mmCIF file of C-alpha atoms in Angstrom:
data_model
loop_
_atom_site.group_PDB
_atom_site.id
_atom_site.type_symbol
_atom_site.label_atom_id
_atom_site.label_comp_id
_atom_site.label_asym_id
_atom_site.label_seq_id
_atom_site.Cartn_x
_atom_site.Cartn_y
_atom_site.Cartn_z
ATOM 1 C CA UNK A 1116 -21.563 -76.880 -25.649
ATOM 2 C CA UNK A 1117 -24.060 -78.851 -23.340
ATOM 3 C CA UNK A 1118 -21.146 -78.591 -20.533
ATOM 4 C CA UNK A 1119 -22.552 -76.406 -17.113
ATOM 5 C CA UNK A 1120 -20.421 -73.718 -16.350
ATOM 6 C CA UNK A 1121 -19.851 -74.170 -12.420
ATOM 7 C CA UNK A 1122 -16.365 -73.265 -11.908
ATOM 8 C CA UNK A 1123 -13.611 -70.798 -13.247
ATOM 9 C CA UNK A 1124 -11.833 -73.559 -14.374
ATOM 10 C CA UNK A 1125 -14.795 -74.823 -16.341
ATOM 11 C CA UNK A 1126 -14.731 -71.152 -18.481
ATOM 12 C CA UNK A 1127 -10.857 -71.993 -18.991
ATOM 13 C CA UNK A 1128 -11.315 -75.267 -20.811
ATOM 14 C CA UNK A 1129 -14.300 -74.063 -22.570
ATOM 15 C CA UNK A 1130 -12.150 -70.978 -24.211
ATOM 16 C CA UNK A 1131 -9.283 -74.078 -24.930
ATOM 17 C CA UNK A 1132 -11.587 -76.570 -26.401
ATOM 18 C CA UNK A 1133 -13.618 -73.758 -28.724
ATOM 19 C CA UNK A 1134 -11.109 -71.203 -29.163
ATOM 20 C CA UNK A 1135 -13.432 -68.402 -29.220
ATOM 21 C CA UNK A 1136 -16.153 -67.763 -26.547
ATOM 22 C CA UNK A 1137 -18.122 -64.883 -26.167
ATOM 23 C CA UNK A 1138 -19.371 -63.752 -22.829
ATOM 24 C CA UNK A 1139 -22.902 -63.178 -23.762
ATOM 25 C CA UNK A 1140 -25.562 -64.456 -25.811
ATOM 26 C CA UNK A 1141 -25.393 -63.560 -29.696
ATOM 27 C CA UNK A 1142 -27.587 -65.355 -31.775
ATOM 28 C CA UNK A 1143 -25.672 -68.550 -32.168
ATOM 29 C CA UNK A 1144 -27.557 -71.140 -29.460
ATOM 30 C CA UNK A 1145 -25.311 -71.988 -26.938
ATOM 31 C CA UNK A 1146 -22.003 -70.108 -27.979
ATOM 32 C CA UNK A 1147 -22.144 -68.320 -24.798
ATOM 33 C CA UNK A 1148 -20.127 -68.118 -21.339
ATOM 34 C CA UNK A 1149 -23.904 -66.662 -20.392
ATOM 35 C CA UNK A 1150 -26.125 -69.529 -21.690
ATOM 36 C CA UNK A 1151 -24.084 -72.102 -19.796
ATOM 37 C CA UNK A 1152 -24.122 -70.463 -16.145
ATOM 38 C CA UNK A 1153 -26.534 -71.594 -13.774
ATOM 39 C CA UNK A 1154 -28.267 -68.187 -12.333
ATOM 40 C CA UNK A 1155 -26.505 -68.548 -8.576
ATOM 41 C CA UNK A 1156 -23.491 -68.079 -10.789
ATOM 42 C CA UNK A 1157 -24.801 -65.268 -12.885
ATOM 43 C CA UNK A 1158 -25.709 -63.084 -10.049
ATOM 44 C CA UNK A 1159 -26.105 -64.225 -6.796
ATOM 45 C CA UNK A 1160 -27.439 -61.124 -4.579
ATOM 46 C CA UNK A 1161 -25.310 -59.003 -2.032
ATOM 47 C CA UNK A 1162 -22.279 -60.808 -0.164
ATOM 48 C CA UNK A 1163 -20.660 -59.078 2.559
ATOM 49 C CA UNK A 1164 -22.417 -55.185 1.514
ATOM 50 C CA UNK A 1165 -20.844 -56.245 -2.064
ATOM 51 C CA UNK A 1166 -22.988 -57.407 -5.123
ATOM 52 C CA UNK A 1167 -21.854 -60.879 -5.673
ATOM 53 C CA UNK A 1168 -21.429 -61.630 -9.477
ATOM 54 C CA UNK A 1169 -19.332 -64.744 -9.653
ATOM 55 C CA UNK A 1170 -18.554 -65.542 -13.462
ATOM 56 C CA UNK A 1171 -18.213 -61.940 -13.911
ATOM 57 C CA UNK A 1172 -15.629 -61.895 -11.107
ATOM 58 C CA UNK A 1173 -13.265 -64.516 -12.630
ATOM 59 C CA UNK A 1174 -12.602 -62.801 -16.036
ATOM 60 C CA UNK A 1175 -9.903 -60.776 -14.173
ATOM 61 C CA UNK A 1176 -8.376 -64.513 -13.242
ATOM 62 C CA UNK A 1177 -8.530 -65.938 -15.962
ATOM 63 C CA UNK A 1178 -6.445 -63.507 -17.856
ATOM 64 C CA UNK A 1179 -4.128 -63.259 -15.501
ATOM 65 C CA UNK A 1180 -4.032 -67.248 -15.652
ATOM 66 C CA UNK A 1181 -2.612 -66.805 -19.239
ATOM 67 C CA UNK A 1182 -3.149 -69.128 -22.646
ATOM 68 C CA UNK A 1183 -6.329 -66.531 -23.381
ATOM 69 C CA UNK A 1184 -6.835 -62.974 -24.919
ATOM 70 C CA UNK A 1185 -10.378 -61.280 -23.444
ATOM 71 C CA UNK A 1186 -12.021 -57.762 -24.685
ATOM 72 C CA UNK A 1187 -14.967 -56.411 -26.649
ATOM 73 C CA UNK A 1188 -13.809 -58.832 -29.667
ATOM 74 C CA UNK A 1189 -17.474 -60.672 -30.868
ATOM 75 C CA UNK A 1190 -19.599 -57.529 -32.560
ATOM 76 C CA UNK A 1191 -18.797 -55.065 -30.156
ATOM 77 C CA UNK A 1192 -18.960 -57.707 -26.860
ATOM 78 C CA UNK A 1193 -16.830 -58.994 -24.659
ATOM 79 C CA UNK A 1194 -15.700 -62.424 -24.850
ATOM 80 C CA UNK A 1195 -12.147 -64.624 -24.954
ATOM 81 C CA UNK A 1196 -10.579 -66.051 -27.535
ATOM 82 C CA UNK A 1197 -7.668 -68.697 -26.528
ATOM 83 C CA UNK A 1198 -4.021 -68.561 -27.215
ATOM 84 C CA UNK A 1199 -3.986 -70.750 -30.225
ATOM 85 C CA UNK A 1200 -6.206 -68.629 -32.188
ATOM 86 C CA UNK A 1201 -5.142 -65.154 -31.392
ATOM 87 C CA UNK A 1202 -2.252 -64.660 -34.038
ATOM 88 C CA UNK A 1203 -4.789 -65.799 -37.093
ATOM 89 C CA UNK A 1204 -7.853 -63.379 -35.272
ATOM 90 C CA UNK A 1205 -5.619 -60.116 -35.470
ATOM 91 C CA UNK A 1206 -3.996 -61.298 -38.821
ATOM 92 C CA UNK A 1207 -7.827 -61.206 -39.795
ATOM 93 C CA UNK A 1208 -8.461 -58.059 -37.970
ATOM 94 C CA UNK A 1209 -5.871 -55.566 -38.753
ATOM 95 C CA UNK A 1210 -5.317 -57.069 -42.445
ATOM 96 C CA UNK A 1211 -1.861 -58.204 -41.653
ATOM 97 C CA UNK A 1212 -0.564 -54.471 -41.182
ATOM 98 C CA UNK A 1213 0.687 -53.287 -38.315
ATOM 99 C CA UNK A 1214 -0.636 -49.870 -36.645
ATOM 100 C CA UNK A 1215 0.936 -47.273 -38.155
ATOM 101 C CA UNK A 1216 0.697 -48.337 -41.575
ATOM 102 C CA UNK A 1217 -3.368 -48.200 -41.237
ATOM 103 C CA UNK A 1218 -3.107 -45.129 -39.767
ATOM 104 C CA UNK A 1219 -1.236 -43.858 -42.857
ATOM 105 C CA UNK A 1220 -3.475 -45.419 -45.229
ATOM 106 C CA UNK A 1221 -6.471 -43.649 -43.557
ATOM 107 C CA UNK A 1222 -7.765 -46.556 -41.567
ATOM 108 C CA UNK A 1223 -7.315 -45.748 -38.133
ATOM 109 C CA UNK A 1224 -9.000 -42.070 -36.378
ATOM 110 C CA UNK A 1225 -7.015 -39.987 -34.802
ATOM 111 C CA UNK A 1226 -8.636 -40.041 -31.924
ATOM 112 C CA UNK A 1227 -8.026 -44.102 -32.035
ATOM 113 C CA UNK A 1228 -4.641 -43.712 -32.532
ATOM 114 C CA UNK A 1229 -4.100 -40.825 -29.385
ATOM 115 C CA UNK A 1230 -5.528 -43.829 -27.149
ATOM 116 C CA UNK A 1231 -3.554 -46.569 -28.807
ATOM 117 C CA UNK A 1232 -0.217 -44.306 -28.224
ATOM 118 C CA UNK A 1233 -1.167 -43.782 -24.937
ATOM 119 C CA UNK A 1234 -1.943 -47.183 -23.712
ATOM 120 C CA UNK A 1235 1.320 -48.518 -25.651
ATOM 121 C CA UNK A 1236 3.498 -45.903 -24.082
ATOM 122 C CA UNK A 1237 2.374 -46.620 -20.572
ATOM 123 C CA UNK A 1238 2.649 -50.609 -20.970
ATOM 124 C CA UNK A 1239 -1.001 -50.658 -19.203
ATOM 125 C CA UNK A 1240 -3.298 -48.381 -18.301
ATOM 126 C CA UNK A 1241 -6.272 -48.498 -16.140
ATOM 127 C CA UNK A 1242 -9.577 -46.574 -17.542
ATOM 128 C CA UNK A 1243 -9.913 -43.524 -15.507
ATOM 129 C CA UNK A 1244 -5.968 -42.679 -15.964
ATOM 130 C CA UNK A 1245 -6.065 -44.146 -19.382
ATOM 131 C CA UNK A 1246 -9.586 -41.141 -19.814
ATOM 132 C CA UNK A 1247 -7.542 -38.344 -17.901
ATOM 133 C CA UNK A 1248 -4.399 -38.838 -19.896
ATOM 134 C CA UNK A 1249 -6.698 -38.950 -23.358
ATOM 135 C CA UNK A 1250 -8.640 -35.568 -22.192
ATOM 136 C CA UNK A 1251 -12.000 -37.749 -22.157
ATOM 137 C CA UNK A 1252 -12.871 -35.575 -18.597
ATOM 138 C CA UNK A 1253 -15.755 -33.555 -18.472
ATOM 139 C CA UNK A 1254 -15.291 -30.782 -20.832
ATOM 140 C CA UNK A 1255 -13.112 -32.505 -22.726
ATOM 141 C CA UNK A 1256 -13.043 -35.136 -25.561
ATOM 142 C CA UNK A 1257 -16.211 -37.536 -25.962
ATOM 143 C CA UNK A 1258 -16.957 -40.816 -27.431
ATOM 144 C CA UNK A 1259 -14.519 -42.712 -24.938
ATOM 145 C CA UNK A 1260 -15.895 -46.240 -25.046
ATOM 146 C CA UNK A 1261 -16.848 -45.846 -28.745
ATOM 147 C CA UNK A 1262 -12.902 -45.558 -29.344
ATOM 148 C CA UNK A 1263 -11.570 -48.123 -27.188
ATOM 149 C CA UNK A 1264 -13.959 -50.824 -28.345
ATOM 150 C CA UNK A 1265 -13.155 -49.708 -31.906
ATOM 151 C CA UNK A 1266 -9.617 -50.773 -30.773
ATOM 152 C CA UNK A 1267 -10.460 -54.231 -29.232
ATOM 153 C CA UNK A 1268 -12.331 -55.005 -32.701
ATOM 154 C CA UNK A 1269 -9.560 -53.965 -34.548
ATOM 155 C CA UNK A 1270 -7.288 -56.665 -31.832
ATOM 156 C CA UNK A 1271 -5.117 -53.158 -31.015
ATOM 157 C CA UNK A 1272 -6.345 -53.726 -27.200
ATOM 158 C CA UNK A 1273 -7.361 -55.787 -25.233
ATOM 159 C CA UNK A 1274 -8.175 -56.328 -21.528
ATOM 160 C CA UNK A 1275 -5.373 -57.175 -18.706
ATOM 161 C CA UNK A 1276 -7.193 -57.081 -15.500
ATOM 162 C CA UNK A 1277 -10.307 -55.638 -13.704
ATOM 163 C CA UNK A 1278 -9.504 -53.903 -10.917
ATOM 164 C CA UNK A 1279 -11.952 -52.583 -7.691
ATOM 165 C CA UNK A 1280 -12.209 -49.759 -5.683
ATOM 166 C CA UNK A 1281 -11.928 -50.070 -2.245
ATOM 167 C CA UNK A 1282 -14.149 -48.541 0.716
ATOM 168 C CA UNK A 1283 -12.736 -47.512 3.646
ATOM 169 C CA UNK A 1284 -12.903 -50.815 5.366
ATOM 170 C CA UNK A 1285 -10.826 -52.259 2.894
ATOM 171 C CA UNK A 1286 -13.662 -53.778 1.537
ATOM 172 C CA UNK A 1287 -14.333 -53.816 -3.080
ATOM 173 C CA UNK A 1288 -17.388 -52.530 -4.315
ATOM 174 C CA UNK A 1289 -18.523 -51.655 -7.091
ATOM 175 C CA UNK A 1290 -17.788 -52.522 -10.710
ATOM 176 C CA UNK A 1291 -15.051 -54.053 -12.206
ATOM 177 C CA UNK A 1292 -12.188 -51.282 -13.990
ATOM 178 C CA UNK A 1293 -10.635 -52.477 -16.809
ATOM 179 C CA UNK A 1294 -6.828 -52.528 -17.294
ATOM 180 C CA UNK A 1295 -6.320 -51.473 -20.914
ATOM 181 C CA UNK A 1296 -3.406 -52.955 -22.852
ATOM 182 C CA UNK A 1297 -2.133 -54.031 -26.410
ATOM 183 C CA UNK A 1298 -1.672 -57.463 -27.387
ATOM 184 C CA UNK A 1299 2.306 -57.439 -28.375
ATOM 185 C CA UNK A 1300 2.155 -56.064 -24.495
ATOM 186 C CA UNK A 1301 0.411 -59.230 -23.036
ATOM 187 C CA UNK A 1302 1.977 -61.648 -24.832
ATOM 188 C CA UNK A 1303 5.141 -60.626 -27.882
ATOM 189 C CA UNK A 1304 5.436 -59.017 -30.590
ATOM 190 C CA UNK A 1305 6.295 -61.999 -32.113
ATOM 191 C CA UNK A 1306 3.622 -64.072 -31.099
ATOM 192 C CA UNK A 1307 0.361 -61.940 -32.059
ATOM 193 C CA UNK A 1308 2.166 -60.864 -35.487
ATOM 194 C CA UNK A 1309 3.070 -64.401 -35.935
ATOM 195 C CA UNK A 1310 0.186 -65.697 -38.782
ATOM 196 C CA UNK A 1311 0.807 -62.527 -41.083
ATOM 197 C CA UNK A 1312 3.138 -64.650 -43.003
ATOM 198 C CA UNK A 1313 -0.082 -65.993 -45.113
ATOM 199 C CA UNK A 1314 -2.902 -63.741 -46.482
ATOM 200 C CA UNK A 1315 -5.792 -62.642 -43.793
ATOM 201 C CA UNK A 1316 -8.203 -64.159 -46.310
ATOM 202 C CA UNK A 1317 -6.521 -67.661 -45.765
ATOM 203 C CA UNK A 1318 -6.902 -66.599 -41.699
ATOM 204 C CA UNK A 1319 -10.633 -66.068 -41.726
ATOM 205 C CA UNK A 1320 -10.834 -69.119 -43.404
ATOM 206 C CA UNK A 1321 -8.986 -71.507 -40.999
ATOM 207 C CA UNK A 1322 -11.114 -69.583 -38.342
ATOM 208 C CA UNK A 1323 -14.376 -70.248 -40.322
ATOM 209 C CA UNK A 1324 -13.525 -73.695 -40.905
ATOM 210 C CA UNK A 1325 -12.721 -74.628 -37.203
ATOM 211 C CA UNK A 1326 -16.074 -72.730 -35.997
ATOM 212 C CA UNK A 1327 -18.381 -74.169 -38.658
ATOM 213 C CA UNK A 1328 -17.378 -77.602 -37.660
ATOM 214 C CA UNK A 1329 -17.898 -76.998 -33.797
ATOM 215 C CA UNK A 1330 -21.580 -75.209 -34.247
ATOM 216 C CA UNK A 1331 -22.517 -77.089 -37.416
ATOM 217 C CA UNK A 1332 -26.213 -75.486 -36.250
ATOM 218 C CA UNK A 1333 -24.703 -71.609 -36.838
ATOM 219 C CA UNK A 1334 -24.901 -70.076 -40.080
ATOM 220 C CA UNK A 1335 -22.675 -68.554 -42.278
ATOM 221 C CA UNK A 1336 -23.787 -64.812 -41.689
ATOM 222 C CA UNK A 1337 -23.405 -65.909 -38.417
ATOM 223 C CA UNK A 1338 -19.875 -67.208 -38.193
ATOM 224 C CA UNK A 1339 -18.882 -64.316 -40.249
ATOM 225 C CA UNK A 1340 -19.925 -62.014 -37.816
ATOM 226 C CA UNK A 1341 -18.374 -63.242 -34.891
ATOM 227 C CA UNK A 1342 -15.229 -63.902 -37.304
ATOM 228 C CA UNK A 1343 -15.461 -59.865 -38.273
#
C-alpha cells in the first residue's frame, strides 16, 4: 500500500484491490485509509463556517457508490470491506447462523437483539430515531454505542449513509449521523448468507490466506485480529 490517497476514487480501488481496509491506523504499517492521506485531506480547517474533513466526508459516497460494506468491523473501528469478501466475513462472524438462532443459543443480549429488531423492521434507521425508538434517551436505557458496535462486529449492521444537520441557511455542520442498517438490507439475503454453505473455519482461512499474502510484513496475531 505505497499508493497516496488523493481522491474518493482512490479509497474505492484501494477497498477492491485489498478487500478489507480499515479507516484508521491499527498496528499493521500501512493497512490504513489514515496512513495513506496526505494531511490537507485529513483535515483541512473551516470551509464556508463548516469544518472541512474531506476523506471523512466521502465514506457516505462511497457506500452509496455500492461494491463495499463500511462499519465498526476491524476491533471495534470503522473501516470497509469490499463486495467480494463480505459473504465469507459474516460467515466468519456470526458462525454461519443466522440471528435468531444465536439469540436462542444465548449468544446475542437482549438489548442487541431490541436494536437489531428495530433497525430490521424499519429497513434503515438513522441514530437519534434509531436511540428514541430503543429508549436510549436520557433516563432511559444506556450503553448505546457499546450495542450497536457489538452488532457491526458481529456483521448484523452496518452503515448506509451519514447524514448532516442543517443550519438555518441551509448550510451542514456538524458531524456526520450514521444511517444504521443490516446487511441482507443493503445488499440480499442471498448474497451476505451466500458462503455459509462451507464451515466458518474454512472462511477465516480463505480470509487469512488472501491478507497474509498482501501484508506479508503483518503477523499472525495480527491478521487474526482484524479477521475476528
Amino acid at each position: 500500500m505505497g499508493e497516496s490517497i488523493r481522491s474518493m476514487a482512490d479509497v474505492k480501488r484501494l477497498i477492491e484491490a485489498f478487500g478489507f481496509l480499515p479507516f484508521f491506523a491499527n498496528g499493521i504499517a500501512g493497512f490504513s485509509i489514515e496512513e495513506h492521506t496526505p494531511a490537507e485531506l485529513w483535515y483541512n480547517g473551516t470551509v464556508d463556517g463548516k469544518d472541512d474533513w474531506p476523506v471523512w466526508d466521502w465514506k457516505g459516497p462511497l457506500i452509496a457508490s455500492g461494491g463495499c460494506m463500511y462499519g465498526k468491523l476491524f476491533q471495534k473501528k470503522a473501516g470497509f470491506v469490499s463486495e467480494k469478501w463480505i459473504p465469507d466475513l459474516v460467515n466468519v462472524r456470526r458462525a454461519g447462523t443466522d440471528f435468531q438462532e444465536r439469540y436462542e443459543e444465548g449468544l446475542v443480549y437482549y438489548k442487541d437483539k431490541a436494536v437489531y429488531e428495530t433497525v430490521r423492521m424499519y429497513g434503515s434507521l438513522l441514530t437519534p430515531h434509531l436511540k428514541y425508538r430503543c429508549g436510549y434517551q436520557k433516563g432511559g436505557s444506556t450503553g448505546f454505542e457499546t450495542v450497536v458496535t457489538r452488532l457491526q462486529m458481529q456483521t448484523d449492521l452496518c452503515i448506509a449513509d451519514f447524514c448532516y444537520r442543517v443550519d438555518k441557511t441551509g448550510k451542514e455542520y456538524g458531524w456526520g449521523i450514521a444511517r444504521y442498517i443490516t446487511p441482507e438490507a443493503q445488499f440480499s439475503d442471498a448474497f451476505v448468507r451466500s458462503a455459509f454453505d462451507r464451515p466458518p473455519e474454512e472462511s477465516r482461512e480463505r480470509i487469512y490466506s488472501h491478507l497474509s499474502a498482501l501484508l506479508p510484513h503483518a503477523t499472525e496475531k495480527q491478521l487474526l485480529n482484524i479477521i475476528g
